[in-house]
Amino acid sequence: FLAQLTGPGRIWLQTLPLSRLAHQIAEYLREELVRDGYALEPSPETEQEDRINFNKLRFIVEGVKKALSTHTEFMLSDAVTLRDKNNEPVIIERMWERTEFEDIIRSIVERTIPYCDDAMKLANERAGITLADVDAIILAGGSTHIPLVRELVTQELCASDNPSAVRPARARCAEPVYD
């Protein structure tokens, strides 16, 4: 993570990149395709080909990620992007639901919150700034448009009327905004 003081009362926090999400979703889809009979198991003999195919899967699931950021379901249909180790076309016809997608990525998204805590601890040590001094949380980057990301940031870091909230000091905003 990175914490940088950018001026009076302003802190720039950069946390764990959420690019790992595409990897997680691509691996989930790859395992599904293997169960469906496609020859997509990684092996040392075909390491370079496996890497290329996996990157193609990551590209495919980026579309899923973007679509499920604004819709509750998305039909993934692709028959031309990928070929398996037997040179057979990999035909993907799969309905994705946001809840399933969020279940797959939840652990990664949840792991980013402690990085925010570490960055705020550093800001406090260096400049005496706490989360309660923060007026706005700005989300930047494609994965921050995922509703789960916004929900967890709001729940963990933004102001709350709940007196029994686990985190007593919170930013003064009701929810994060996008850059």
XYZ file of N, CA and C in Angstrom:
537
model
N 0.833 -1.193 0.000
C 0.000 0.000 0.000
C 0.865 1.239 0.000
N 0.247 2.344 -0.279
C 0.959 3.610 -0.323
C 0.093 4.652 0.356
N 0.645 5.412 1.257
C -0.052 6.542 1.856
C 0.791 7.775 1.591
N 0.174 8.776 1.038
C 0.919 9.974 0.686
C 0.114 11.200 1.100
N 0.746 12.080 1.816
C 0.103 13.350 2.144
C 0.230 14.250 0.924
N -0.905 14.738 0.424
C -0.870 15.524 -0.807
C -1.159 16.999 -0.560
N -1.304 17.374 0.652
C -1.562 18.772 0.976
C -2.282 18.839 2.308
N -2.600 20.052 2.761
C -3.271 20.189 4.054
C -4.597 19.425 4.084
N -4.668 18.434 4.958
C -5.898 17.678 5.129
C -6.207 16.690 4.019
N -5.280 16.482 3.099
C -5.536 15.554 1.998
C -4.544 14.401 2.050
N -5.075 13.207 1.919
C -4.247 11.997 1.927
C -4.622 11.177 0.704
N -3.622 10.670 0.031
C -3.862 9.757 -1.086
C -3.521 8.371 -0.590
N -4.500 7.463 -0.589
C -4.282 6.087 -0.182
C -4.409 5.199 -1.407
N -3.426 4.404 -1.635
C -3.519 3.412 -2.696
C -3.368 2.071 -2.029
N -4.336 1.204 -2.243
C -4.294 -0.091 -1.572
C -4.010 -1.195 -2.580
N -4.118 -2.407 -2.102
C -3.886 -3.587 -2.919
C -4.662 -3.483 -4.225
N -3.998 -3.644 -5.353
C -4.728 -3.570 -6.617
C -5.732 -4.702 -6.729
N -6.899 -4.367 -7.242
C -7.946 -5.362 -7.365
C -7.836 -6.155 -8.661
N -6.712 -6.036 -9.372
C -6.531 -6.803 -10.608
C -6.524 -8.301 -10.321
N -6.262 -8.656 -9.108
C -6.286 -10.063 -8.702
C -7.683 -10.660 -8.886
N -8.702 -9.808 -8.921
C -10.066 -10.285 -9.093
C -10.228 -11.025 -10.416
N -9.704 -10.455 -11.501
C -9.816 -11.093 -12.812
C -9.134 -12.460 -12.798
N -8.004 -12.552 -12.105
C -7.302 -13.836 -11.991
C -8.189 -14.864 -11.287
N -8.793 -14.460 -10.196
C -9.644 -15.362 -9.413
C -10.835 -15.841 -10.244
N -11.467 -14.942 -10.957
C -12.641 -15.303 -11.755
C -12.222 -16.189 -12.931
N -11.098 -15.864 -13.564
C -10.607 -16.667 -14.687
C -10.280 -18.090 -14.224
N -9.685 -18.219 -13.068
C -9.367 -19.551 -12.545
C -10.646 -20.332 -12.257
N -11.634 -19.673 -11.709
C -12.933 -20.305 -11.444
C -13.540 -20.816 -12.751
N -13.528 -19.978 -13.776
C -14.079 -20.364 -15.071
C -13.251 -21.483 -15.709
N -11.937 -21.405 -15.601
C -11.072 -22.452 -16.163
C -11.406 -23.809 -15.543
N -11.564 -23.836 -14.223
C -11.902 -25.082 -13.541
C -13.255 -25.621 -14.006
N -14.203 -24.739 -14.215
C -15.511 -25.141 -14.742
C -15.381 -25.752 -16.137
N -14.587 -25.120 -16.964
C -14.401 -25.604 -18.336
C -13.689 -26.962 -18.352
N -12.760 -27.169 -17.435
C -12.108 -28.477 -17.315
C -13.144 -29.535 -16.931
N -14.019 -29.214 -15.981
C -15.085 -30.155 -15.597
C -16.017 -30.453 -16.774
N -16.160 -29.483 -17.673
C -16.992 -29.674 -18.874
C -16.273 -30.476 -19.953
N -15.011 -30.846 -19.717
C -14.302 -31.709 -20.647
C -13.264 -31.039 -21.528
N -13.033 -29.753 -21.344
C -12.014 -29.070 -22.143
C -10.624 -29.330 -21.561
N -9.648 -29.487 -22.427
C -8.260 -29.742 -22.017
C -7.582 -28.405 -21.719
N -7.814 -27.910 -20.522
C -7.255 -26.622 -20.099
C -6.476 -26.725 -18.796
N -6.057 -27.955 -18.429
C -5.278 -28.118 -17.207
C -3.868 -27.585 -17.441
N -3.343 -26.791 -16.514
C -1.972 -26.298 -16.675
C -0.962 -27.432 -16.501
N 0.129 -27.362 -17.266
C 1.202 -28.350 -17.109
C 2.530 -27.711 -17.486
N 3.623 -28.207 -16.918
C 4.948 -27.636 -17.228
C 5.309 -27.749 -18.713
N 4.841 -28.794 -19.378
C 5.180 -28.989 -20.792
C 4.562 -27.911 -21.691
N 3.444 -27.386 -21.289
C 2.742 -26.398 -22.123
C 2.591 -25.065 -21.389
N 3.573 -24.748 -20.572
C 3.487 -23.569 -19.705
C 3.184 -22.283 -20.482
N 3.883 -22.034 -21.579
C 3.667 -20.795 -22.327
C 2.267 -20.764 -22.942
N 1.856 -21.874 -23.526
C 0.503 -21.965 -24.103
C -0.552 -21.787 -23.005
N -0.311 -22.386 -21.843
C -1.246 -22.256 -20.718
C -1.376 -20.796 -20.290
N -0.256 -20.106 -20.236
C -0.262 -18.696 -19.844
C -1.069 -17.865 -20.852
N -0.874 -18.143 -22.126
C -1.609 -17.421 -23.171
C -3.108 -17.688 -23.037
N -3.467 -18.952 -22.869
C -4.890 -19.285 -22.705
C -5.476 -18.652 -21.450
N -4.700 -18.655 -20.379
C -5.214 -18.060 -19.142
C -5.414 -16.553 -19.314
N -4.493 -15.902 -20.005
C -4.664 -14.466 -20.266
C -5.883 -14.205 -21.129
N -6.184 -15.106 -22.043
C -7.410 -14.980 -22.841
C -8.640 -15.120 -21.947
N -8.575 -16.051 -21.007
C -9.683 -16.192 -20.051
C -9.847 -14.931 -19.213
N -8.732 -14.358 -18.789
C -8.802 -13.101 -18.019
C -9.468 -12.001 -18.833
N -9.147 -11.941 -20.106
C -9.764 -10.958 -20.991
C -11.279 -11.198 -21.070
N -11.669 -12.462 -21.213
C -13.095 -12.806 -21.296
C -13.828 -12.390 -20.018
N -13.243 -12.695 -18.857
C -13.943 -12.401 -17.604
C -13.936 -10.912 -17.262
N -13.056 -10.130 -17.874
C -13.137 -8.674 -17.689
C -14.504 -8.174 -18.140
N -15.019 -8.753 -19.222
C -16.353 -8.397 -19.693
C -17.426 -8.758 -18.684
N -17.248 -9.906 -18.029
C -18.189 -10.324 -16.988
C -18.154 -9.323 -15.839
N -16.954 -8.971 -15.419
C -16.779 -8.030 -14.304
C -17.440 -6.694 -14.610
N -17.203 -6.180 -15.812
C -17.801 -4.890 -16.196
C -19.317 -4.976 -16.260
N -19.832 -6.038 -16.865
C -21.282 -6.175 -17.005
C -21.968 -6.296 -15.645
N -21.377 -7.078 -14.740
C -22.003 -7.285 -13.434
C -21.814 -6.103 -12.491
N -21.060 -5.106 -12.920
C -20.958 -3.877 -12.133
C -22.213 -3.031 -12.290
N -22.955 -3.261 -13.374
C -24.168 -2.465 -13.618
C -25.429 -3.306 -13.761
N -25.285 -4.617 -13.892
C -26.430 -5.515 -14.045
C -26.329 -6.653 -13.029
N -27.471 -7.262 -12.720
C -27.457 -8.351 -11.744
C -27.168 -9.700 -12.380
N -27.239 -9.779 -13.708
C -26.867 -11.011 -14.388
C -26.317 -10.687 -15.772
N -25.547 -11.637 -16.296
C -24.897 -11.433 -17.592
C -24.696 -12.779 -18.269
N -25.080 -12.846 -19.549
C -24.874 -14.073 -20.325
C -23.540 -13.953 -21.039
N -22.604 -14.806 -20.653
C -21.295 -14.858 -21.302
C -21.393 -15.848 -22.446
N -21.099 -15.366 -23.634
C -21.167 -16.204 -24.821
C -19.914 -15.953 -25.645
N -19.091 -16.991 -25.791
C -17.855 -16.862 -26.545
C -17.497 -18.224 -27.140
N -17.230 -18.228 -28.449
C -16.853 -19.475 -29.108
C -15.621 -19.305 -29.989
N -14.990 -18.147 -29.935
C -13.877 -17.891 -30.851
C -12.558 -17.526 -30.172
N -12.597 -17.103 -28.932
C -11.398 -16.573 -28.280
C -10.398 -17.652 -27.883
N -10.863 -18.804 -27.510
C -10.013 -19.783 -26.837
C -10.083 -21.155 -27.509
N -8.920 -21.815 -27.572
C -8.827 -23.212 -28.012
C -8.110 -23.985 -26.908
N -8.544 -25.226 -26.697
C -7.905 -26.016 -25.647
C -6.662 -26.715 -26.184
N -6.052 -27.564 -25.370
C -4.796 -28.235 -25.747
C -4.974 -29.225 -26.897
N -6.202 -29.628 -27.161
C -6.484 -30.515 -28.289
C -6.877 -29.714 -29.534
N -6.667 -28.409 -29.462
C -7.003 -27.475 -30.537
C -8.507 -27.432 -30.827
N -9.298 -27.800 -29.836
C -10.750 -27.710 -29.960
C -11.201 -26.326 -29.517
N -12.161 -25.741 -30.228
C -12.670 -24.442 -29.769
C -13.383 -24.597 -28.421
N -13.128 -23.664 -27.529
C -13.785 -23.682 -26.223
C -15.044 -22.822 -26.356
N -16.177 -23.477 -26.242
C -17.458 -22.789 -26.388
C -17.994 -22.495 -24.995
N -18.159 -21.217 -24.727
C -18.626 -20.786 -23.407
C -20.007 -20.159 -23.567
N -20.974 -20.778 -22.961
C -22.340 -20.255 -22.863
C -22.700 -20.363 -21.392
N -22.632 -19.246 -20.673
C -22.806 -19.331 -19.231
C -23.459 -18.071 -18.691
N -24.486 -18.273 -17.892
C -25.140 -17.156 -17.221
C -24.411 -16.903 -15.905
N -23.993 -15.658 -15.721
C -23.359 -15.246 -14.469
C -24.353 -14.389 -13.702
N -24.413 -14.588 -12.397
C -25.217 -13.732 -11.530
C -24.272 -12.968 -10.614
N -24.670 -11.752 -10.304
C -23.802 -10.911 -9.473
C -23.505 -11.557 -8.127
N -24.494 -12.204 -7.515
C -24.259 -12.810 -6.196
C -23.186 -13.890 -6.270
N -23.213 -14.714 -7.298
C -22.185 -15.747 -7.469
C -20.817 -15.104 -7.693
N -20.787 -14.106 -8.555
C -19.560 -13.364 -8.854
C -18.970 -12.772 -7.573
N -19.825 -12.141 -6.763
C -19.354 -11.533 -5.518
C -18.858 -12.579 -4.527
N -19.489 -13.756 -4.505
C -19.001 -14.829 -3.634
C -17.584 -15.249 -4.014
N -17.301 -15.262 -5.320
C -15.972 -15.666 -5.803
C -14.909 -14.652 -5.405
N -15.239 -13.364 -5.449
C -14.230 -12.316 -5.228
C -14.221 -11.745 -3.811
N -15.201 -12.078 -3.006
C -15.358 -11.450 -1.682
C -14.080 -11.497 -0.842
N -13.416 -12.623 -0.778
C -12.229 -12.738 0.091
C -11.126 -11.776 -0.345
N -10.975 -11.581 -1.641
C -9.946 -10.649 -2.130
C -10.317 -9.214 -1.771
N -11.569 -8.854 -1.989
C -12.017 -7.492 -1.676
C -11.885 -7.234 -0.181
N -12.267 -8.186 0.637
C -12.170 -8.010 2.089
C -10.726 -7.831 2.548
N -9.782 -8.453 1.841
C -8.364 -8.322 2.227
C -7.813 -6.924 1.963
N -8.496 -6.100 1.187
C -7.978 -4.753 0.923
C -8.228 -3.795 2.087
N -9.233 -4.047 2.901
C -9.574 -3.132 3.998
C -8.421 -2.990 4.999
N -7.755 -4.064 5.417
C -6.613 -3.886 6.329
C -5.493 -3.026 5.736
N -5.343 -3.016 4.407
C -4.352 -2.136 3.794
C -4.737 -0.670 4.021
N -6.020 -0.385 3.976
C -6.483 0.978 4.278
C -6.163 1.320 5.729
N -6.394 0.365 6.621
C -6.070 0.582 8.040
C -4.578 0.862 8.218
N -3.740 0.090 7.529
C -2.286 0.296 7.622
C -1.901 1.684 7.104
N -2.524 2.088 5.991
C -2.222 3.403 5.425
C -2.666 4.516 6.370
N -3.815 4.351 7.005
C -4.284 5.372 7.945
C -3.404 5.403 9.199
N -2.909 4.256 9.608
C -1.989 4.226 10.750
C -0.725 5.007 10.416
N -0.221 4.815 9.208
C 0.956 5.545 8.758
C 0.681 7.052 8.678
N -0.490 7.427 8.165
C -0.859 8.843 8.094
C -0.963 9.445 9.492
N -1.438 8.666 10.431
C -1.540 9.143 11.812
C -0.152 9.324 12.422
N 0.737 8.360 12.181
C 2.098 8.457 12.717
C 2.858 9.639 12.121
N 2.692 9.878 10.842
C 3.456 10.923 10.155
C 2.848 12.315 10.266
N 1.506 12.380 10.346
C 0.872 13.707 10.309
C -0.263 13.878 11.306
N -0.493 12.881 12.157
C -1.560 12.997 13.146
C -2.952 12.955 12.543
N -3.094 12.378 11.365
C -4.391 12.327 10.680
C -5.021 10.965 10.914
N -6.306 10.970 11.296
C -7.050 9.737 11.491
C -8.142 9.643 10.433
N -8.804 8.516 10.391
C -9.896 8.348 9.439
C -10.993 9.381 9.671
N -11.185 9.799 10.906
C -12.201 10.809 11.211
C -11.875 12.165 10.580
N -10.624 12.387 10.169
C -10.224 13.629 9.511
C -10.475 13.602 8.002
N -10.848 12.463 7.472
C -11.029 12.313 6.027
C -12.436 12.750 5.637
N -12.509 13.682 4.671
C -13.800 14.201 4.208
C -14.417 13.353 3.108
N -13.594 12.728 2.280
C -14.116 11.961 1.147
C -13.211 10.780 0.849
N -13.824 9.710 0.433
C -13.096 8.536 -0.042
C -13.389 8.437 -1.525
N -12.339 8.489 -2.314
C -12.492 8.464 -3.763
C -11.998 7.120 -4.280
N -12.870 6.432 -4.991
C -12.514 5.149 -5.576
C -12.051 5.380 -7.005
N -10.956 4.761 -7.390
C -10.423 4.922 -8.742
C -10.032 3.558 -9.284
N -10.295 3.346 -10.549
C -9.956 2.081 -11.193
C -11.206 1.281 -11.506
N -11.097 0.421 -12.499
C -12.249 -0.323 -12.995
C -12.934 -1.193 -11.969
N -12.167 -1.898 -11.141
C -12.773 -2.821 -10.178
C -13.520 -2.104 -9.068
N -13.259 -0.833 -8.870
C -13.970 -0.105 -7.815
C -15.426 0.146 -8.184
N -15.803 -0.122 -9.431
C -17.203 0.026 -9.838
C -18.036 -1.195 -9.468
N -17.392 -2.243 -9.003
C -18.118 -3.435 -8.568
C -18.907 -3.068 -7.308
N -20.217 -3.337 -7.294
C -21.024 -2.957 -6.129
C -20.496 -3.486 -4.802
N -19.931 -4.687 -4.771
C -19.382 -5.234 -3.525
C -18.252 -4.365 -2.985
N -17.409 -3.844 -3.851
C -16.304 -2.978 -3.418
C -16.881 -1.731 -2.746
N -17.823 -1.099 -3.420
C -18.454 0.103 -2.862
C -19.134 -0.206 -1.526
N -19.833 -1.344 -1.472
C -20.538 -1.738 -0.247
C -19.574 -1.925 0.922
N -18.473 -2.640 0.700
C -17.527 -2.897 1.793
C -16.787 -1.636 2.224
N -16.436 -0.782 1.270
C -15.779 0.478 1.631
C -16.731 1.340 2.450
N -17.982 1.421 2.019
C -18.978 2.197 2.771
C -19.147 1.626 4.169
N -19.313 0.324 4.252
C -19.534 -0.362 5.530
C -18.359 -0.202 6.481
N -17.143 -0.279 5.964
C -15.958 -0.283 6.816
C -15.356 1.093 7.088
N -15.485 2.030 6.135
C -14.723 3.270 6.258
C -15.556 4.545 6.325
N -16.787 4.511 5.848
C -17.593 5.733 5.785
C -18.447 5.906 7.033
N -18.924 7.141 7.226
C -19.718 7.501 8.398
C -20.901 6.561 8.563
N -21.267 6.321 9.813
C -22.376 5.423 10.115
C -23.172 5.987 11.272
N -24.482 5.836 11.185
C -25.346 6.251 12.292
C -25.483 5.151 13.340
N -24.875 4.018 13.065
C -24.963 2.870 13.950
C -23.995 3.051 15.132
N -24.521 3.282 16.347
C -23.637 3.494 17.504
C -22.854 2.241 17.910
N -23.299 1.070 17.468
C -22.592 -0.160 17.840
C -21.631 -0.609 16.740
N -21.310 0.278 15.813
C -20.394 -0.070 14.730
C -19.045 -0.496 15.291
N -18.442 -1.471 14.663
C -17.153 -2.011 15.116
C -16.069 -0.944 15.048
N -16.101 -0.127 14.017
C -15.085 0.898 13.803
C -15.680 2.244 14.242
N -15.279 2.763 15.402
C -15.877 4.008 15.896
C -15.481 5.239 15.065
N -14.221 5.340 14.671
C -13.776 6.504 13.885
C -13.928 6.167 12.408
N -14.650 7.029 11.692
C -14.885 6.803 10.275
C -14.743 8.113 9.515
N -14.584 7.978 8.210
C -14.529 9.174 7.369
C -15.866 9.907 7.459
N -15.833 11.214 7.158
C -17.032 12.031 7.310
C -17.999 11.926 6.135
N -17.740 11.049 5.191
C -18.622 10.910 4.032
C -19.596 9.752 4.257
N -20.760 9.827 3.599
C -21.758 8.768 3.716
C -21.406 7.576 2.836
N -20.723 7.857 1.736
C -20.318 6.798 0.818
C -19.148 7.285 -0.031
N -18.414 6.356 -0.618
C -17.300 6.764 -1.480
C -17.822 7.330 -2.810
N -16.958 8.079 -3.469
C -17.287 8.610 -4.798
C -16.258 8.069 -5.780
N -16.578 8.156 -7.056
C -15.654 7.693 -8.094
C -14.859 8.849 -8.643
N -13.596 8.561 -8.980
C -12.731 9.563 -9.598
C -13.052 9.647 -11.076
